[in-house]
Coordinates of C-alpha atoms and ligand atoms in Angstrom, one line a residue:
X24 CA 45.2 -58.6 -0.5
X25 CA 44.9 -60.7 -3.6
X26 CA 42.6 -58.3 -5.4
X27 CA 40.9 -55.0 -5.2
X28 CA 38.5 -55.7 -8.1
X29 CA 37.2 -58.7 -9.9
X30 CA 37.6 -59.2 -13.6
X31 CA 34.2 -58.1 -14.6
X32 CA 33.8 -54.7 -13.0
X33 CA 36.4 -52.2 -14.3
X34 CA 35.0 -49.5 -16.6
X35 CA 36.2 -46.2 -18.2
X36 CA 35.3 -44.3 -15.1
X37 CA 38.1 -46.2 -13.3
X38 CA 40.8 -44.8 -15.5
X39 CA 43.9 -43.8 -13.6
X40 CA 43.1 -46.0 -10.6
X41 CA 45.7 -48.5 -9.4
X42 CA 44.0 -51.9 -9.0
X43 CA 44.9 -55.5 -8.3
X44 CA 43.1 -58.2 -10.2
X45 CA 43.7 -62.0 -10.1
X46 CA 42.3 -64.9 -12.1
X47 CA 43.1 -67.4 -14.8
X48 CA 45.1 -66.7 -18.0
X49 CA 42.2 -67.0 -20.4
X50 CA 44.3 -66.0 -23.4
X51 CA 47.8 -64.8 -23.9
X52 CA 49.3 -63.1 -27.0
X53 CA 53.1 -62.3 -27.1
X54 CA 54.3 -59.3 -29.1
X55 CA 58.1 -59.7 -28.6
X56 CA 58.6 -59.3 -24.9
X57 CA 55.3 -57.7 -24.2
X58 CA 52.3 -59.9 -23.3
X59 CA 48.6 -59.1 -23.8
X60 CA 46.7 -61.2 -21.3
X61 CA 43.0 -61.8 -20.9
X62 CA 42.5 -62.4 -17.2
X63 CA 39.3 -64.3 -16.4
X64 CA 37.4 -65.0 -13.2
X65 CA 33.7 -65.8 -12.4
X66 CA 32.7 -62.2 -13.1
X67 CA 34.3 -61.6 -16.5
X68 CA 37.4 -61.0 -18.4
X69 CA 39.8 -58.0 -18.1
X70 CA 42.5 -57.3 -20.6
X71 CA 46.0 -56.6 -19.3
X72 CA 49.3 -55.4 -20.8
X73 CA 52.3 -56.9 -19.2
X74 CA 55.5 -55.2 -20.2
X75 CA 59.1 -56.4 -20.8
X76 CA 60.0 -56.2 -17.1
X77 CA 58.1 -59.4 -16.6
X78 CA 59.0 -61.1 -19.9
X79 CA 60.8 -63.9 -18.1
X80 CA 57.6 -64.8 -16.3
X81 CA 55.2 -64.3 -19.3
X82 CA 57.3 -66.0 -22.0
X83 CA 56.4 -69.5 -21.0
X84 CA 53.2 -68.8 -19.2
X85 CA 50.6 -71.4 -20.0
X86 CA 46.9 -70.8 -20.4
X87 CA 44.8 -71.3 -17.3
X88 CA 47.7 -70.4 -15.0
X89 CA 46.5 -68.3 -12.0
X90 CA 48.1 -64.9 -12.0
X91 CA 47.9 -61.6 -10.1
X92 CA 48.4 -58.2 -11.7
X93 CA 48.7 -54.8 -10.0
X94 CA 48.6 -51.9 -12.4
X95 CA 46.9 -48.7 -13.6
X96 CA 43.6 -48.7 -15.4
X97 CA 43.9 -47.2 -18.9
X98 CA 41.3 -46.4 -21.5
X99 CA 41.8 -48.5 -24.6
X100 CA 42.2 -46.5 -27.8
X101 CA 39.9 -49.1 -29.5
X102 CA 37.4 -50.6 -27.1
X103 CA 36.6 -54.3 -27.3
X104 CA 32.8 -54.4 -27.7
X105 CA 32.6 -58.1 -26.9
X106 CA 33.7 -57.5 -23.3
X107 CA 31.8 -55.7 -20.6
X108 CA 35.2 -54.4 -19.4
X109 CA 36.2 -53.7 -23.1
X110 CA 36.7 -50.0 -22.7
X111 CA 39.8 -50.4 -20.5
X112 CA 42.9 -52.4 -19.8
X113 CA 45.2 -52.8 -16.9
X114 CA 48.8 -51.9 -17.5
X115 CA 50.9 -54.1 -15.1
X116 CA 53.2 -52.6 -12.6
X117 CA 53.5 -55.9 -10.7
X118 CA 53.0 -59.3 -12.1
X119 CA 52.9 -62.6 -10.2
X120 CA 52.2 -66.1 -11.2
X121 CA 50.3 -67.5 -8.2
X122 CA 50.1 -71.0 -9.7
X123 CA 51.4 -72.1 -13.1
X124 CA 49.1 -74.5 -15.0
X125 CA 50.4 -77.6 -16.7
X126 CA 49.3 -78.0 -20.3
X127 CA 45.6 -78.8 -19.9
X128 CA 44.2 -82.3 -20.7
X129 CA 41.3 -80.7 -22.5
X130 CA 40.6 -77.6 -24.5
X131 CA 38.1 -76.1 -22.2
X132 CA 36.0 -74.3 -24.8
X133 CA 36.1 -77.1 -27.3
X134 CA 33.2 -79.5 -28.0
X135 CA 34.4 -82.2 -25.6
X136 CA 32.7 -85.5 -25.2
X137 CA 30.4 -86.1 -22.2
X138 CA 32.8 -88.5 -20.6
X139 CA 35.8 -86.1 -20.9
X140 CA 33.7 -83.2 -19.6
X141 CA 32.8 -85.3 -16.5
X142 CA 36.4 -86.5 -16.0
X143 CA 37.7 -82.9 -15.9
X144 CA 34.5 -81.4 -14.5
X145 CA 36.4 -78.8 -12.5
X146 CA 37.8 -77.5 -15.8
X147 CA 34.5 -77.8 -17.7
X148 CA 32.9 -75.7 -14.9
X149 CA 35.4 -72.9 -15.6
X150 CA 33.6 -72.2 -18.8
X151 CA 31.5 -69.0 -18.5
X152 CA 28.5 -70.9 -19.9
X153 CA 28.7 -73.4 -17.0
X154 CA 29.3 -70.7 -14.5
X155 CA 26.1 -69.2 -15.8
X156 CA 24.3 -72.4 -15.3
X157 CA 25.4 -72.8 -11.7
X158 CA 24.5 -69.3 -11.0
X159 CA 21.1 -69.9 -12.5
X160 CA 20.5 -72.9 -10.3
X161 CA 21.5 -70.8 -7.3
X162 CA 19.1 -68.1 -8.4
X163 CA 16.2 -70.5 -8.7
X164 CA 17.0 -72.0 -5.3
X165 CA 17.1 -68.6 -3.6
X166 CA 13.8 -67.6 -5.2
X167 CA 12.2 -70.9 -4.1
X168 CA 13.4 -70.3 -0.5
X169 CA 12.3 -66.7 -0.5
X170 CA 8.7 -67.5 -1.7
X171 CA 8.1 -70.6 0.4
X172 CA 9.3 -68.8 3.5
X173 CA 7.1 -65.9 2.7
X174 CA 4.2 -68.4 2.4
X175 CA 5.0 -69.6 6.0
X176 CA 6.9 -72.8 5.1
X177 CA 9.8 -73.9 7.4
X178 CA 12.9 -75.5 5.8
X179 CA 13.5 -78.7 7.7
X180 CA 16.2 -81.2 6.9
X181 CA 15.3 -84.9 7.0
X182 CA 17.9 -87.7 7.4
X183 CA 19.9 -89.3 4.7
X184 CA 20.4 -92.6 6.5
X185 CA 16.9 -93.9 6.7
X186 CA 14.5 -96.8 6.6
X187 CA 13.6 -97.6 3.0
X188 CA 11.1 -95.1 1.6
X189 CA 9.1 -96.7 -1.2
X190 CA 8.9 -94.5 -4.4
X191 CA 9.0 -97.5 -6.7
X192 CA 12.7 -97.5 -7.4
X193 CA 15.5 -99.6 -6.0
X194 CA 17.2 -98.3 -2.8
X195 CA 20.8 -97.4 -2.4
X196 CA 21.8 -99.2 0.8
X197 CA 24.5 -98.4 3.4
X198 CA 25.7 -101.2 5.7
X199 CA 25.8 -100.5 9.4
X200 CA 29.2 -101.0 11.1
X201 CA 27.7 -101.0 14.5
X202 CA 24.9 -103.4 13.8
X203 CA 26.4 -106.0 11.4
X204 CA 24.0 -107.4 8.9
X205 CA 21.7 -104.4 9.0
X206 CA 21.4 -101.6 6.4
X207 CA 20.2 -98.0 6.1
X208 CA 18.6 -97.0 2.9
X209 CA 19.4 -93.6 1.3
X210 CA 16.1 -91.8 0.8
X211 CA 14.3 -92.1 -2.5
X212 CA 12.5 -89.0 -1.2
X213 CA 11.8 -87.6 2.2
X214 CA 8.2 -88.8 1.8
X215 CA 7.6 -90.6 5.1
X216 CA 9.6 -88.0 7.1
X217 CA 7.7 -85.0 5.7
X218 CA 4.4 -86.8 6.6
X219 CA 5.8 -87.4 10.1
X220 CA 6.6 -83.7 10.4
X221 CA 2.9 -83.0 9.8
X222 CA 2.1 -85.4 12.6
X223 CA 4.5 -83.3 14.6
X224 CA 2.5 -80.2 13.9
X225 CA 5.0 -78.4 11.7
X226 CA 2.1 -77.5 9.4
X227 CA 4.1 -76.3 6.4
X228 CA 7.4 -77.9 5.5
X229 CA 9.8 -77.6 2.6
X230 CA 13.3 -78.8 1.8
X231 CA 15.6 -78.7 -1.2
X232 CA 16.1 -82.4 -0.7
X233 CA 18.6 -84.9 -2.2
X234 CA 16.8 -88.0 -3.4
X235 CA 18.7 -91.2 -4.3
X236 CA 17.3 -93.9 -6.6
X237 CA 19.2 -96.8 -7.9
X238 CA 17.5 -97.0 -11.3
X239 CA 18.6 -97.4 -14.9
X240 CA 19.7 -94.0 -16.0
X241 CA 18.2 -92.2 -19.0
X242 CA 19.1 -88.8 -20.4
X243 CA 17.0 -87.0 -17.8
X244 CA 17.7 -89.1 -14.8
X245 CA 20.5 -89.1 -12.2
X246 CA 21.0 -91.5 -9.3
X247 CA 21.0 -88.5 -7.0
X248 CA 18.9 -85.5 -7.8
X249 CA 17.2 -82.6 -5.9
X250 CA 13.6 -82.0 -5.2
X251 CA 11.8 -79.0 -4.0
X252 CA 9.9 -81.1 -1.4
X253 CA 6.8 -79.6 0.1
X254 CA 4.1 -80.7 2.6
X255 CA 1.2 -78.9 4.2
X256 CA -1.4 -79.7 6.9
X257 CA -5.1 -79.1 6.9
X258 CA -5.3 -78.8 3.2
X259 CA -7.4 -80.2 0.4
X260 CA -6.2 -80.8 -3.2
X261 CA -7.1 -77.2 -4.3
X262 CA -5.1 -75.6 -1.5
X263 CA -2.0 -77.6 -2.5
X264 CA -2.4 -76.9 -6.2
X265 CA -2.8 -73.2 -5.6
X266 CA 0.3 -73.1 -3.3
X267 CA 2.3 -75.0 -5.9
X268 CA 1.3 -72.8 -8.8
X269 CA 1.9 -69.6 -6.9
X270 CA 5.4 -70.8 -6.1
X271 CA 6.0 -71.7 -9.8
X272 CA 4.6 -68.4 -10.9
X273 CA 6.7 -66.3 -8.5
X274 CA 9.9 -68.2 -9.2
X275 CA 9.5 -67.9 -13.0
X276 CA 8.7 -64.3 -12.6
X277 CA 11.9 -63.8 -10.5
X278 CA 14.3 -65.6 -12.7
X279 CA 12.8 -65.2 -16.2
X280 CA 10.6 -62.1 -15.8
X281 CA 7.8 -64.1 -17.4
X282 CA 4.2 -64.0 -16.0
X283 CA 2.8 -67.5 -16.0
X284 CA -1.0 -67.0 -16.1
X285 CA -2.8 -68.4 -13.0
X286 CA -4.7 -70.5 -12.3
X287 CA -2.9 -73.1 -14.3
X288 CA -5.0 -75.3 -16.6
X289 CA -6.2 -78.5 -14.9
X290 CA -6.8 -81.5 -17.0
X291 CA -8.0 -84.9 -15.7
X292 CA -5.9 -87.9 -16.4
X293 CA -8.7 -89.3 -18.5
X294 CA -9.1 -86.2 -20.6
X295 CA -5.3 -86.0 -21.1
X296 CA -5.1 -89.6 -22.2
X297 CA -8.0 -89.0 -24.5
X298 CA -6.9 -85.8 -26.2
X299 CA -3.1 -86.2 -26.0
X300 CA -2.6 -89.9 -25.6
X301 CA -0.4 -89.4 -22.5
X302 CA -0.5 -88.0 -19.0
X303 CA 2.2 -85.3 -19.7
X304 CA 0.6 -83.3 -22.5
X305 CA 2.7 -80.7 -24.2
X306 CA 0.3 -77.8 -24.4
X307 CA 2.4 -75.5 -26.4
X308 CA 0.5 -76.6 -29.4
X309 CA -2.8 -78.2 -30.4
X310 CA -2.7 -81.2 -32.7
X311 CA -5.1 -83.1 -30.5
X312 CA -6.0 -86.8 -31.0
X313 CA -9.5 -87.8 -32.1
X314 CA -11.0 -91.1 -31.2
X315 CA -12.7 -92.5 -34.3
X316 CA -13.1 -96.1 -33.0
X317 CA -16.9 -95.8 -33.2
X318 CA -16.8 -94.4 -36.7
X319 CA -14.8 -97.2 -38.2
X320 CA -16.3 -100.0 -36.2
X321 CA -18.3 -101.2 -39.2
X322 CA -15.5 -100.8 -41.7
X323 CA -14.5 -103.8 -43.9
X324 CA -10.9 -103.0 -43.0
X325 CA -10.3 -105.4 -40.2
X326 CA -7.3 -103.5 -38.8
X327 CA -9.7 -100.7 -38.0
X328 CA -12.9 -102.6 -37.1
X329 CA -11.2 -105.1 -34.8
X330 CA -8.9 -102.7 -33.0
X331 CA -9.5 -101.8 -29.4
X332 CA -8.8 -98.2 -30.1
X333 CA -8.5 -96.2 -33.4
X334 CA -7.3 -92.6 -33.0
X335 CA -6.1 -90.1 -35.5
X336 CA -4.3 -86.7 -35.6
X337 CA -4.5 -84.1 -38.3
X338 CA -1.2 -82.9 -39.8
X339 CA -1.7 -79.2 -40.8
X340 CA -0.4 -79.9 -44.3
X341 CA -0.2 -82.7 -46.9
X342 CA 2.5 -85.2 -46.2
X343 CA 4.6 -86.7 -48.9
X344 CA 5.2 -90.4 -49.3
X345 CA 8.7 -90.2 -47.7
X346 CA 7.5 -88.4 -44.7
X347 CA 4.7 -90.8 -44.2
X348 CA 7.2 -93.7 -44.4
X349 CA 9.4 -92.0 -41.8
X350 CA 6.5 -91.4 -39.4
X351 CA 5.3 -95.0 -39.9
X352 CA 8.8 -96.3 -38.8
X353 CA 8.6 -93.9 -35.9
X354 CA 5.2 -95.2 -34.8
X355 CA 6.4 -98.8 -35.1
X356 CA 9.5 -98.0 -33.0
X357 CA 7.0 -96.6 -30.4
X358 CA 5.0 -99.8 -30.0
X359 CA 2.3 -99.4 -32.7
X360 CA 1.8 -102.1 -35.3
X361 CA 1.6 -99.5 -38.0
X362 CA 0.4 -96.1 -39.1
X363 CA -2.3 -95.5 -41.6
X364 CA -3.0 -92.3 -43.5
X365 CA -5.5 -90.5 -45.7
X366 CA -5.4 -87.1 -47.4
X367 CA -8.3 -84.6 -47.3
X368 CA -9.1 -83.5 -50.9
X369 CA -9.5 -79.8 -51.8
X370 CA -13.3 -80.1 -51.5
X371 CA -12.8 -80.7 -47.8
X372 CA -15.3 -83.5 -47.9
X373 CA -13.6 -86.5 -49.4
X374 CA -10.6 -88.6 -48.4
X375 CA -8.1 -90.0 -50.7
X376 CA -5.0 -92.2 -50.7
X377 CA -3.9 -94.6 -48.0
X378 CA -6.8 -96.3 -46.3
X379 CA -9.4 -94.0 -47.8
X380 CA -10.7 -96.9 -50.1
X381 CA -11.8 -98.8 -47.0
X382 CA -13.9 -96.0 -45.6
X383 CA -17.5 -95.4 -46.8
X384 CA -18.4 -91.8 -47.8
X385 CA -20.3 -91.5 -44.5
X386 CA -17.3 -92.6 -42.5
X387 CA -15.1 -90.2 -44.4
X388 CA -17.4 -87.3 -43.6
X389 CA -17.6 -88.3 -40.0
X390 CA -13.8 -88.5 -39.6
X391 CA -13.4 -85.1 -41.2
X392 CA -16.0 -83.6 -38.9
X393 CA -14.8 -85.3 -35.7
X394 CA -11.1 -84.5 -36.4
X395 CA -11.7 -81.0 -37.7
X396 CA -9.5 -81.7 -40.7
X397 CA -9.3 -79.1 -43.4
X398 CA -8.7 -79.4 -47.2
X399 CA -5.2 -80.6 -48.2
X400 CA -4.3 -82.0 -44.9
X401 CA -3.1 -85.5 -44.0
X402 CA -4.8 -87.5 -41.3
X403 CA -2.6 -90.2 -39.5
X404 CA -4.3 -93.1 -37.7
X405 CA -3.1 -95.7 -35.3
X406 CA -5.4 -98.7 -34.7
X407 CA -4.2 -100.9 -31.9
X408 CA -4.5 -101.9 -28.2
X409 CA -5.4 -98.9 -26.2
X410 CA -1.9 -98.5 -24.6
X411 CA 0.0 -98.9 -27.8
X412 CA -2.3 -96.6 -29.8
X413 CA -2.0 -93.8 -27.2
X414 CA 1.7 -94.1 -26.7
X415 CA 2.6 -94.1 -30.4
X416 CA 0.3 -91.2 -31.3
X417 CA 1.4 -89.1 -28.3
X418 CA 5.0 -89.5 -29.3
X419 CA 4.2 -88.8 -32.9
X420 CA 2.3 -85.7 -31.8
X421 CA 5.3 -84.4 -30.0
X422 CA 7.6 -85.2 -32.9
X423 CA 5.2 -83.4 -35.4
X424 CA 4.9 -80.4 -33.0
X425 CA 8.7 -80.1 -33.1
X426 CA 9.3 -80.8 -36.7
X427 CA 6.6 -78.6 -38.0
X428 CA 7.6 -75.8 -35.6
X429 CA 4.1 -75.7 -34.1
X430 CA 5.3 -73.8 -31.0
X431 CA 7.6 -71.2 -29.7
X432 CA 10.5 -73.1 -28.2
X433 CA 10.7 -70.5 -25.4
X434 CA 7.1 -70.9 -24.4
X435 CA 6.3 -72.2 -20.9
X436 CA 3.1 -74.2 -21.0
X437 CA 2.3 -75.5 -17.5
X438 CA -0.7 -77.5 -16.5
X439 CA -1.8 -79.8 -13.6
X440 CA -2.9 -83.3 -14.5
X441 CA -5.3 -84.4 -11.8
X442 CA -7.5 -87.4 -11.0
X443 CA -5.0 -90.2 -11.6
X444 CA -6.0 -93.8 -10.9
X445 CA -4.8 -94.9 -7.5
X446 CA -3.3 -98.2 -8.9
X447 CA -1.8 -99.5 -12.1
X448 CA -1.8 -103.1 -13.0
X449 CA 1.8 -104.4 -13.1
X450 CA 2.2 -107.2 -15.7
X451 CA 5.5 -108.3 -14.2
X452 CA 4.3 -108.8 -10.6
X453 CA 0.7 -109.6 -11.7
X454 CA -0.5 -107.2 -9.0
X455 CA -1.8 -103.7 -8.4
X456 CA 0.9 -101.2 -7.7
X457 CA 0.4 -97.5 -6.7
X458 CA 0.4 -95.2 -9.7
X459 CA 2.0 -92.5 -7.5
X460 CA 2.9 -94.0 -4.1
X461 CA 1.0 -95.9 -1.5
X462 CA 0.5 -92.9 0.8
X463 CA -1.9 -91.3 -1.7
X464 CA -5.5 -90.8 -0.5
X465 CA -8.3 -92.1 -2.8
X466 CA -11.3 -90.0 -3.5
X467 CA -13.6 -90.5 -0.5
X468 CA -16.4 -91.8 -2.7
X469 CA -14.1 -94.4 -4.2
X470 CA -13.0 -95.9 -0.9
X471 CA -15.7 -98.5 -1.3
X472 CA -13.9 -100.0 -4.4
X473 CA -10.6 -100.5 -2.7
X474 CA -11.2 -104.2 -2.1
X475 CA -13.5 -105.0 -4.9
X476 CA -12.3 -103.0 -8.0
X477 CA -9.0 -101.4 -7.2
X478 CA -8.6 -100.3 -10.9
X479 CA -11.6 -98.0 -10.5
X480 CA -10.3 -96.0 -7.6
X481 CA -9.3 -92.4 -8.5
X482 CA -6.7 -90.8 -6.3
X483 CA -6.3 -87.3 -5.0
X484 CA -3.1 -87.1 -6.8
X485 CA -1.6 -84.6 -9.3
X486 CA 1.3 -83.9 -11.6
X487 CA 2.6 -80.6 -12.7
X488 CA 3.6 -80.8 -16.3
X489 CA 5.7 -78.3 -18.2
X490 CA 6.0 -78.5 -22.0
X491 CA 5.2 -82.2 -22.0
X492 CA 7.6 -83.0 -19.1
X493 CA 6.5 -84.1 -15.7
X494 CA 7.9 -81.4 -13.4
X495 CA 6.3 -82.4 -10.1
X496 CA 4.0 -84.8 -8.5
X497 CA 2.1 -85.0 -5.3
X498 CA -1.0 -86.0 -3.5
X499 CA -3.3 -85.7 -0.6
X500 CA -2.0 -88.3 1.8
X501 CA -3.7 -91.1 3.7
X502 CA -3.7 -89.8 7.2
X503 CA -5.8 -92.6 8.7
X504 CA -4.3 -96.0 9.6
X505 CA -7.4 -97.9 8.6
X506 CA -7.4 -96.6 5.0
X507 CA -3.6 -97.1 4.8
X508 CA -4.2 -100.7 5.7
X509 CA -6.9 -101.1 3.1
X510 CA -4.5 -99.8 0.4
X511 CA -1.8 -102.2 1.5
X512 CA -4.2 -105.1 1.5
X513 CA -5.2 -104.2 -2.1
X514 CA -1.5 -104.3 -2.9
X515 CA -1.2 -107.7 -1.2
X516 CA 1.0 -106.4 1.5
X517 CA 0.3 -108.2 4.7
X518 CA -0.1 -106.5 8.1
X519 CA 3.1 -108.1 9.2
X520 CA 5.0 -106.9 6.1
X521 CA 3.5 -103.4 6.5
X522 CA 4.6 -103.3 10.2
X523 CA 8.2 -104.2 9.3
X524 CA 8.3 -101.7 6.4
X525 CA 6.5 -98.7 7.8
X526 CA 5.3 -99.6 11.2
X527 CA 6.6 -96.3 12.5
X528 CA 4.4 -94.3 10.1
X529 CA 1.3 -96.4 10.8
X530 CA 1.9 -96.1 14.5
X531 CA 2.3 -92.3 14.2
X532 CA -1.0 -92.1 12.4
X533 CA -2.7 -93.5 15.6
X534 CA -1.5 -90.5 17.7
X535 CA -3.3 -87.7 15.9
X536 CA -2.4 -87.1 12.3
X537 CA -3.8 -84.0 10.6
X538 CA -5.1 -84.3 7.0
X539 CA -2.2 -83.3 4.9
X540 CA -0.8 -83.3 1.3
X541 CA 2.1 -82.0 -0.7
X542 CA 4.2 -82.3 -3.8
X543 CA 7.8 -82.4 -4.9
X544 CA 9.2 -80.5 -7.9
X545 CA 12.2 -82.0 -9.7
X546 CA 14.5 -79.1 -9.0
X547 CA 17.3 -80.0 -11.5
X548 CA 14.8 -80.4 -14.3
X549 CA 12.9 -77.3 -13.4
X550 CA 16.1 -75.2 -13.7
X551 CA 17.1 -77.0 -16.9
X552 CA 13.7 -76.4 -18.5
X553 CA 13.7 -72.7 -17.6
X554 CA 17.0 -72.6 -19.6
X555 CA 15.6 -74.7 -22.5
X556 CA 18.1 -77.4 -21.8
X557 CA 17.2 -81.1 -22.1
X558 CA 20.0 -82.6 -20.0
X559 CA 19.7 -82.0 -16.3
X560 CA 23.4 -82.8 -15.9
X561 CA 24.2 -79.4 -17.2
X562 CA 22.8 -77.9 -14.0
X563 CA 24.4 -80.3 -11.6
X564 CA 27.9 -79.5 -10.5
X565 CA 29.2 -83.0 -10.3
X566 CA 26.8 -85.4 -12.0
X567 CA 27.3 -89.1 -12.7
X568 CA 27.5 -90.6 -16.2
X569 CA 24.9 -92.9 -17.7
X570 CA 26.5 -95.9 -16.0
X571 CA 26.1 -94.2 -12.6
X572 CA 29.8 -93.6 -12.4
X573 CA 31.8 -90.5 -11.7
X574 CA 34.7 -90.4 -14.2
X575 CA 36.4 -87.8 -12.1
X576 CA 36.7 -89.4 -8.7
X577 CA 36.3 -92.9 -10.0
X578 CA 33.3 -93.8 -7.8
X579 CA 31.9 -96.4 -7.3
X580 CA 35.2 -98.0 -6.3
X581 CA 36.5 -100.9 -4.3
X582 CA 37.0 -100.6 -0.5
X583 CA 39.8 -102.2 1.3
X584 CA 39.5 -105.5 3.2
X585 CA 39.6 -103.8 6.6
X586 CA 36.6 -101.7 5.7
X587 CA 34.6 -104.7 4.7
X588 CA 35.7 -106.5 7.8
X589 CA 34.6 -103.6 10.0
X590 CA 31.2 -103.8 8.3
X591 CA 31.0 -107.6 8.7
X592 CA 30.7 -108.0 4.9
X593 CA 32.4 -110.3 2.4
X594 CA 32.2 -109.9 -1.3
X595 CA 30.8 -112.7 -3.4
X596 CA 33.1 -114.1 -6.0
X597 CA 31.5 -113.1 -9.4
Ligands
LIG620 N1 7.6 -88.0 -2.7 C1 6.9 -87.9 -4.0 C2 7.9 -88.1 -5.1 O1 9.1 -88.1 -4.9 C3 6.4 -86.5 -4.1 C4 5.2 -86.2 -3.2 O2 4.3 -87.0 -3.3 O3 5.3 -85.2 -2.5 O4 7.5 -88.3 -6.3

């Protein structure tokens, strides 16, 4: 037997027992021929005293070697309050080095660079902080499974080698050896397959599904990530939202002991854009935007009167010149042409400084009233095209929220954003593209606009937002072939193309498809946010770096000529 106890469980009550523990040499202090060793495993650290009999083994022992100690538990005269096992130590009667470690390439507990941490990920993961993160992920996964199963969902796996599933990203493709010249795609999500499971009558499906998307990586993106993927039959939007929020509530309760109040707030896309300038509002704080376009329309100040949209936000204090300059730079870096400001004087009725001189007393009073500004506060304006104005101000709002500590960083502010448009205009392709994906059902009363005014169609589509971050999205799906065709037509996808791409789904819809809908929660992000961590890689055992490489195993890497030959592939000379 390698151990009778782990390194986290011995206490004063175990005094006098003979135990065997095993683990890594976390720290070693030599006092002459006696060694004091901290032995570490996943469960904790236990201190051991290893006497002279074993001095030959301990004198050159390197940290992180794997050792095994059998000995008697003794109470320490001076307990170590920093360790759960700090009341005791194990006095070695037998000592064995199970595997000596070479000097390590990294100091495990040091501030190592991202690249080094990924190269030696197996060492990085030895850190108790990382062990905690993996355990947290496991905890959330277990809770998700428990609650979804209790709600009648079946966990069903869908294939990894699939026909391309359009989620708007580039596919990873896998060449077929048996059918030269053909390729599988790795799923961007199980979207089509979960819909087919509804056609099969599975009624309630879920999966902790791996999704693979070949996109440019940002801080919060990984080429492979996990979704809590859910689909339900015979549901309307409210049924799905209520199942989704119950799941979130129960999981947060399990893992954080926090009661998220239900029902979650629901905000329409339009209202969210209007009040927060984005479709992912951070509701931990107010600082809402006010549209003042109509107030300044007749101003002499052309930048205001000619802008498509003029919005402002009220900073709950007076800003100094330097701060205003800094926020102006920030607004410009976020697509706005500039940032204007005014200060509310102590009388609460007059504006001063910045662009105040261009605003008539009536305009000043209307701006103060509409924005709710109080004496001695600064109002910041962006006047620009609609998109730029909203984008710059929503980013500025988030920045101000953080810099002025307008919220408790531990707060969890969830909401549903609903009523998204079905399509967005894509400037690159000069075509309509689905705002969510093309299997999203329009509102029934908007079906009539599919051909004539696609931009007007509102979708039965929703996002779950947490603290300004999109946590999940989903929709009621199109379950009728005729509507699916219409949507494809609006996107300029011919019947022929549709058949090649998703003929199997369209055909399935002709054999009795129930109305259905679902959602998918970004699992890695959900876990990270519950732990107030911005980087999802912290919760993925073996993530890729920002160039989609794994510094540890060296992937992606070359394959040998024989493999290429088997696949019927030849590399282009670059
Ligand atoms: N498949 C969608 C996505 O990955 C989620 C859904 O609509 O259920 O965003």
